[in-house]
Amino acid sequence: MALVVQKYGGTSVGTADRIKNVAKRIIKTYEAGNDVIVVVSAMSGETNKLVALANEMSEIPDGREYDVVVATGEQVTIGLLAMHLKSLGYKAKSYQGWQVPIITDSVASKARIESIDDKNIRADLKDGAIVIVAGFQGIDAAGNVTTLGRGGSDTSAVAIAAALTADVCEIYTDVDGVYTTDPNICKEARKVEKISYDEMLELASLGAKVLQIRSVEFAKKYNVDVHVRSSLNENTGTMVTREDKEMEGILVSGVAYDKNEAKIAVMGVPDKPGIAAKILTPLSDAAISVDMIVQNVSQAGMTDFTFTVTKADLKQALLITNEVAKATQAKEVLSDENISKVSIVGLGMRSHAGVATQMFVALAANGINIQMISTSEIKISVVVDEKYTELAVRVLHDTFGLKD
Ligand code: ADP
Ligand code: ASP
Ligand code: MG
C-alpha cells in the first residue's frame, strides 16, 4: 500500500464526462489498496474567465479580492469530483485550501506555500476516504484566501506530496509527458523518459507550462519524483527526478518559449551609479519580478535601460516606471508587448563551448532578429518579435538534433 498524490489539470476535468473519467482512474488506484489524495485544477478556461471578469471591474484589480474571485474555479471541481465519487459509493471529501489548511505568505496572486497541516487529511485517509484538494489556493496568516500564480495546482500537488511524504506524485495533463519542446507547436517534439530537476526548473521558468516552476522547486528541495503523464491514456510519462550521469551527456534537452513577457525601456536615463537599483527597487517592492535586463553602453552620460516583466504585471510596472523616470529625469518610457522569449536548456552546456554561437547563427539564417540575450550555466534565452516564436522554436529544435 502506498500514499499516492494525483493531480488533474484543467483539460482533464474540463467537462462532466472528463471528471467521471478521472474518477475511474482514482477508483482504480484506491481499489488497488492505496491511500489517494487528489489535487484538481479548475475546469479548463474557467480561471481565464474569472481573470477577465476581475479585469473588467478594475484596471489593476485589488490583490486580495482578485484571489477571492480566481480561487473559485477549483472549488467547483473539488465538489463535483467528490460528489460523483460519493454517488458511486466511495468515501470522499473535498477541501479548499483554507480547510486543509495550506498556509501561504500574503503575496496576492503569487503566494508561496509556507506549510501544510496534514492532520485533517491524515485523519480522513485513515478513515478510508479519498481526499480531494483544490489546487492553486491557500490561506495566509491573516486569514485571506490566496492563489499561487497561474498553473499553481502543480505546486499544490507537489507540496502536498512533500508534506505527507507520499510514495508517488503523478501530474496528469493533456500531453503524454515532458517533451523536447511544446508538442502543440512543434509536431516533431519527442517525449523524454526522464529529466533532471534543474533542466525542468529552467524549462518551466522559461515558459514550458507543463509544470509550474514552484512545483519543480518543491520537488527538488524535498526529492519528490514527479511523474508527468496523460489522463487520457495509460502510457508511461516522464519522470522528473535527480540528475544522473547519462543526462549530462545531452547538450540541449529542450526548447521553451514564453509569450507572456513584455518589454519596458527607460530611454535617456542619466548614467549615474545606482540607476539600476533606483529603477528596479520600486518594482520589487511591489512584488513585480523583472526577468531580463539590458543596460546599453552610455553615450554623453545617458543610457537606455531595458527589462522584461510578465504581461500581467505590465500596467502596474509601467505606472511605477513612469514615476521613477520622472524622478530620475529620464527622457521617456517605452513598452512592447509583442515579444517572445525563446530558450534552449541542457545540462551538457556546462561543459561545451559554442552552443550560443550555434543558436545565434541558426536564428540569423532564418531572418530572426535577436532583441535581448541572457544566459546561465544550462540555458540561453533570446527575446525575439512574437511573430517569430513558432519558427524560432522549430529552427532550434532542428539545429540541436532533438527530433527522433
Ligand atoms: P494542465 O491544465 O494539465 O495543468 P497545462 O496546459 O498547464 O496543463 O500544461 C500542459 C501543456 O503544456 C501542454 O498542452 C503543452 O502545450 C504545454 N507544454 C509546453 N512545453 C511543453 C513541453 N516541453 N512538454 C510538454 N508540454 C509542454
Ligand atoms: N486553475 C489555475 C490556472 O488556470 C491553476 C492551474 O490550473 O494549475 O492557472
Ligand atoms: Mg498547468
PDB file of N, CA and C in Angstrom, residues 54-102:
ATOM      1  N   ALA A  54     -12.383  39.878 -13.439  1.00  0.00           N
ATOM      2  CA  ALA A  54     -11.690  40.753 -12.475  1.00  0.00           C
ATOM      3  C   ALA A  54     -11.144  41.985 -13.193  1.00  0.00           C
ATOM      4  N   ASN A  55     -10.598  41.764 -14.389  1.00  0.00           N
ATOM      5  CA  ASN A  55     -10.021  42.891 -15.132  1.00  0.00           C
ATOM      6  C   ASN A  55     -11.086  43.856 -15.650  1.00  0.00           C
ATOM      7  N   GLU A  56     -12.330  43.376 -15.742  1.00  0.00           N
ATOM      8  CA  GLU A  56     -13.407  44.292 -16.149  1.00  0.00           C
ATOM      9  C   GLU A  56     -13.829  45.200 -15.016  1.00  0.00           C
ATOM     10  N   MET A  57     -13.593  44.745 -13.793  1.00  0.00           N
ATOM     11  CA  MET A  57     -14.025  45.532 -12.631  1.00  0.00           C
ATOM     12  C   MET A  57     -13.068  46.668 -12.324  1.00  0.00           C
ATOM     13  N   SER A  58     -11.809  46.461 -12.663  1.00  0.00           N
ATOM     14  CA  SER A  58     -10.811  47.453 -12.263  1.00  0.00           C
ATOM     15  C   SER A  58      -9.585  47.287 -13.147  1.00  0.00           C
ATOM     16  N   GLU A  59      -8.945  48.412 -13.445  1.00  0.00           N
ATOM     17  CA  GLU A  59      -7.777  48.331 -14.328  1.00  0.00           C
ATOM     18  C   GLU A  59      -6.665  47.511 -13.674  1.00  0.00           C
ATOM     19  N   ILE A  60      -6.443  47.762 -12.383  1.00  0.00           N
ATOM     20  CA  ILE A  60      -5.494  46.934 -11.625  1.00  0.00           C
ATOM     21  C   ILE A  60      -6.276  46.384 -10.435  1.00  0.00           C
ATOM     22  N   PRO A  61      -6.856  45.178 -10.592  1.00  0.00           N
ATOM     23  CA  PRO A  61      -7.719  44.652  -9.528  1.00  0.00           C
ATOM     24  C   PRO A  61      -6.985  44.541  -8.195  1.00  0.00           C
ATOM     25  N   ASP A  62      -7.722  44.844  -7.130  1.00  0.00           N
ATOM     26  CA  ASP A  62      -7.157  44.694  -5.787  1.00  0.00           C
ATOM     27  C   ASP A  62      -6.726  43.241  -5.586  1.00  0.00           C
ATOM     28  N   GLY A  63      -5.521  43.056  -5.071  1.00  0.00           N
ATOM     29  CA  GLY A  63      -4.942  41.713  -4.973  1.00  0.00           C
ATOM     30  C   GLY A  63      -5.761  40.757  -4.133  1.00  0.00           C
ATOM     31  N   ARG A  64      -6.209  41.228  -2.965  1.00  0.00           N
ATOM     32  CA  ARG A  64      -6.967  40.336  -2.082  1.00  0.00           C
ATOM     33  C   ARG A  64      -8.249  39.859  -2.763  1.00  0.00           C
ATOM     34  N   GLU A  65      -8.958  40.795  -3.377  1.00  0.00           N
ATOM     35  CA  GLU A  65     -10.245  40.445  -3.986  1.00  0.00           C
ATOM     36  C   GLU A  65     -10.049  39.632  -5.274  1.00  0.00           C
ATOM     37  N   TYR A  66      -8.959  39.910  -5.982  1.00  0.00           N
ATOM     38  CA  TYR A  66      -8.626  39.106  -7.169  1.00  0.00           C
ATOM     39  C   TYR A  66      -8.531  37.634  -6.763  1.00  0.00           C
ATOM     40  N   ASP A  67      -7.818  37.374  -5.680  1.00  0.00           N
ATOM     41  CA  ASP A  67      -7.659  35.989  -5.236  1.00  0.00           C
ATOM     42  C   ASP A  67      -8.986  35.373  -4.804  1.00  0.00           C
ATOM     43  N   VAL A  68      -9.837  36.200  -4.165  1.00  0.00           N
ATOM     44  CA  VAL A  68     -11.163  35.709  -3.765  1.00  0.00           C
ATOM     45  C   VAL A  68     -11.907  35.198  -4.993  1.00  0.00           C
ATOM     46  N   VAL A  69     -11.781  35.936  -6.091  1.00  0.00           N
ATOM     47  CA  VAL A  69     -12.508  35.574  -7.313  1.00  0.00           C
ATOM     48  C   VAL A  69     -11.858  34.387  -8.025  1.00  0.00           C
ATOM     49  N   VAL A  70     -10.547  34.467  -8.287  1.00  0.00           N
ATOM     50  CA  VAL A  70      -9.951  33.441  -9.155  1.00  0.00           C
ATOM     51  C   VAL A  70      -9.800  32.084  -8.463  1.00  0.00           C
ATOM     52  N   ALA A  71      -9.876  32.081  -7.124  1.00  0.00           N
ATOM     53  CA  ALA A  71      -9.775  30.796  -6.414  1.00  0.00           C
ATOM     54  C   ALA A  71     -11.045  29.969  -6.550  1.00  0.00           C
ATOM     55  N   THR A  72     -12.129  30.581  -7.061  1.00  0.00           N
ATOM     56  CA  THR A  72     -13.411  29.854  -7.031  1.00  0.00           C
ATOM     57  C   THR A  72     -13.493  28.717  -8.053  1.00  0.00           C
ATOM     58  N   GLY A  73     -12.721  28.793  -9.117  1.00  0.00           N
ATOM     59  CA  GLY A  73     -12.806  27.751 -10.143  1.00  0.00           C
ATOM     60  C   GLY A  73     -12.545  26.374  -9.577  1.00  0.00           C
ATOM     61  N   GLU A  74     -11.579  26.275  -8.696  1.00  0.00           N
ATOM     62  CA  GLU A  74     -11.182  24.977  -8.134  1.00  0.00           C
ATOM     63  C   GLU A  74     -12.228  24.465  -7.141  1.00  0.00           C
ATOM     64  N   GLN A  75     -12.966  25.408  -6.540  1.00  0.00           N
ATOM     65  CA  GLN A  75     -13.994  24.993  -5.576  1.00  0.00           C
ATOM     66  C   GLN A  75     -15.072  24.159  -6.280  1.00  0.00           C
ATOM     67  N   VAL A  76     -15.346  24.502  -7.516  1.00  0.00           N
ATOM     68  CA  VAL A  76     -16.364  23.776  -8.288  1.00  0.00           C
ATOM     69  C   VAL A  76     -15.888  22.345  -8.577  1.00  0.00           C
ATOM     70  N   THR A  77     -14.657  22.197  -9.034  1.00  0.00           N
ATOM     71  CA  THR A  77     -14.209  20.854  -9.449  1.00  0.00           C
ATOM     72  C   THR A  77     -14.023  19.906  -8.261  1.00  0.00           C
ATOM     73  N   ILE A  78     -13.551  20.434  -7.119  1.00  0.00           N
ATOM     74  CA  ILE A  78     -13.402  19.504  -5.975  1.00  0.00           C
ATOM     75  C   ILE A  78     -14.774  18.988  -5.546  1.00  0.00           C
ATOM     76  N   GLY A  79     -15.753  19.890  -5.539  1.00  0.00           N
ATOM     77  CA  GLY A  79     -17.108  19.496  -5.136  1.00  0.00           C
ATOM     78  C   GLY A  79     -17.698  18.484  -6.102  1.00  0.00           C
ATOM     79  N   LEU A  80     -17.568  18.766  -7.398  1.00  0.00           N
ATOM     80  CA  LEU A  80     -18.142  17.860  -8.407  1.00  0.00           C
ATOM     81  C   LEU A  80     -17.516  16.472  -8.327  1.00  0.00           C
ATOM     82  N   LEU A  81     -16.191  16.456  -8.205  1.00  0.00           N
ATOM     83  CA  LEU A  81     -15.495  15.163  -8.170  1.00  0.00           C
ATOM     84  C   LEU A  81     -15.884  14.371  -6.915  1.00  0.00           C
ATOM     85  N   ALA A  82     -15.903  15.048  -5.769  1.00  0.00           N
ATOM     86  CA  ALA A  82     -16.246  14.359  -4.510  1.00  0.00           C
ATOM     87  C   ALA A  82     -17.683  13.837  -4.573  1.00  0.00           C
ATOM     88  N   MET A  83     -18.562  14.670  -5.114  1.00  0.00           N
ATOM     89  CA  MET A  83     -19.974  14.311  -5.259  1.00  0.00           C
ATOM     90  C   MET A  83     -20.131  13.038  -6.094  1.00  0.00           C
ATOM     91  N   HIS A  84     -19.403  12.998  -7.207  1.00  0.00           N
ATOM     92  CA  HIS A  84     -19.510  11.848  -8.105  1.00  0.00           C
ATOM     93  C   HIS A  84     -18.963  10.589  -7.418  1.00  0.00           C
ATOM     94  N   LEU A  85     -17.821  10.708  -6.754  1.00  0.00           N
ATOM     95  CA  LEU A  85     -17.252   9.540  -6.066  1.00  0.00           C
ATOM     96  C   LEU A  85     -18.214   9.034  -4.996  1.00  0.00           C
ATOM     97  N   LYS A  86     -18.833   9.958  -4.279  1.00  0.00           N
ATOM     98  CA  LYS A  86     -19.792   9.556  -3.237  1.00  0.00           C
ATOM     99  C   LYS A  86     -20.993   8.848  -3.865  1.00  0.00           C
ATOM    100  N   SER A  87     -21.427   9.350  -5.015  1.00  0.00           N
ATOM    101  CA  SER A  87     -22.597   8.728  -5.655  1.00  0.00           C
ATOM    102  C   SER A  87     -22.277   7.297  -6.097  1.00  0.00           C
ATOM    103  N   LEU A  88     -20.989   7.014  -6.274  1.00  0.00           N
ATOM    104  CA  LEU A  88     -20.588   5.646  -6.654  1.00  0.00           C
ATOM    105  C   LEU A  88     -20.321   4.779  -5.421  1.00  0.00           C
ATOM    106  N   GLY A  89     -20.557   5.364  -4.245  1.00  0.00           N
ATOM    107  CA  GLY A  89     -20.431   4.587  -3.014  1.00  0.00           C
ATOM    108  C   GLY A  89     -19.071   4.685  -2.333  1.00  0.00           C
ATOM    109  N   TYR A  90     -18.234   5.616  -2.768  1.00  0.00           N
ATOM    110  CA  TYR A  90     -16.914   5.776  -2.137  1.00  0.00           C
ATOM    111  C   TYR A  90     -16.943   6.908  -1.124  1.00  0.00           C
ATOM    112  N   LYS A  91     -16.105   6.731  -0.087  1.00  0.00           N
ATOM    113  CA  LYS A  91     -15.927   7.848   0.856  1.00  0.00           C
ATOM    114  C   LYS A  91     -15.021   8.863   0.194  1.00  0.00           C
ATOM    115  N   ALA A  92     -15.449  10.090   0.147  1.00  0.00           N
ATOM    116  CA  ALA A  92     -14.601  11.129  -0.453  1.00  0.00           C
ATOM    117  C   ALA A  92     -14.880  12.426   0.272  1.00  0.00           C
ATOM    118  N   LYS A  93     -13.869  13.293   0.326  1.00  0.00           N
ATOM    119  CA  LYS A  93     -14.088  14.579   0.989  1.00  0.00           C
ATOM    120  C   LYS A  93     -13.300  15.663   0.274  1.00  0.00           C
ATOM    121  N   SER A  94     -13.991  16.759  -0.024  1.00  0.00           N
ATOM    122  CA  SER A  94     -13.321  17.864  -0.712  1.00  0.00           C
ATOM    123  C   SER A  94     -12.777  18.867   0.303  1.00  0.00           C
ATOM    124  N   TYR A  95     -11.674  19.493  -0.082  1.00  0.00           N
ATOM    125  CA  TYR A  95     -11.039  20.508   0.766  1.00  0.00           C
ATOM    126  C   TYR A  95     -10.671  21.730  -0.059  1.00  0.00           C
ATOM    127  N   GLN A  96     -11.104  22.894   0.379  1.00  0.00           N
ATOM    128  CA  GLN A  96     -10.497  24.108  -0.167  1.00  0.00           C
ATOM    129  C   GLN A  96      -9.160  24.305   0.547  1.00  0.00           C
ATOM    130  N   GLY A  97      -8.329  25.183  -0.007  1.00  0.00           N
ATOM    131  CA  GLY A  97      -7.002  25.386   0.584  1.00  0.00           C
ATOM    132  C   GLY A  97      -7.065  25.707   2.073  1.00  0.00           C
ATOM    133  N   TRP A  98      -7.971  26.602   2.443  1.00  0.00           N
ATOM    134  CA  TRP A  98      -8.031  27.044   3.854  1.00  0.00           C
ATOM    135  C   TRP A  98      -8.528  25.956   4.782  1.00  0.00           C
ATOM    136  N   GLN A  99      -9.212  24.965   4.207  1.00  0.00           N
ATOM    137  CA  GLN A  99      -9.741  23.900   5.058  1.00  0.00           C
ATOM    138  C   GLN A  99      -8.683  22.859   5.396  1.00  0.00           C
ATOM    139  N   VAL A 100      -7.589  22.838   4.610  1.00  0.00           N
ATOM    140  CA  VAL A 100      -6.565  21.812   4.897  1.00  0.00           C
ATOM    141  C   VAL A 100      -5.882  22.089   6.238  1.00  0.00           C
ATOM    142  N   PRO A 101      -5.356  23.219   6.611  1.00  0.00           N
ATOM    143  CA  PRO A 101      -5.088  24.374   5.764  1.00  0.00           C
ATOM    144  C   PRO A 101      -3.709  24.327   5.105  1.00  0.00           C
ATOM    145  N   ILE A 102      -3.671  24.973   3.915  1.00  0.00           N
ATOM    146  CA  ILE A 102      -2.400  25.199   3.219  1.00  0.00           C
ATOM    147  C   ILE A 102      -2.028  26.655   3.488  1.00  0.00           C
TER     148      ILE A 102
END
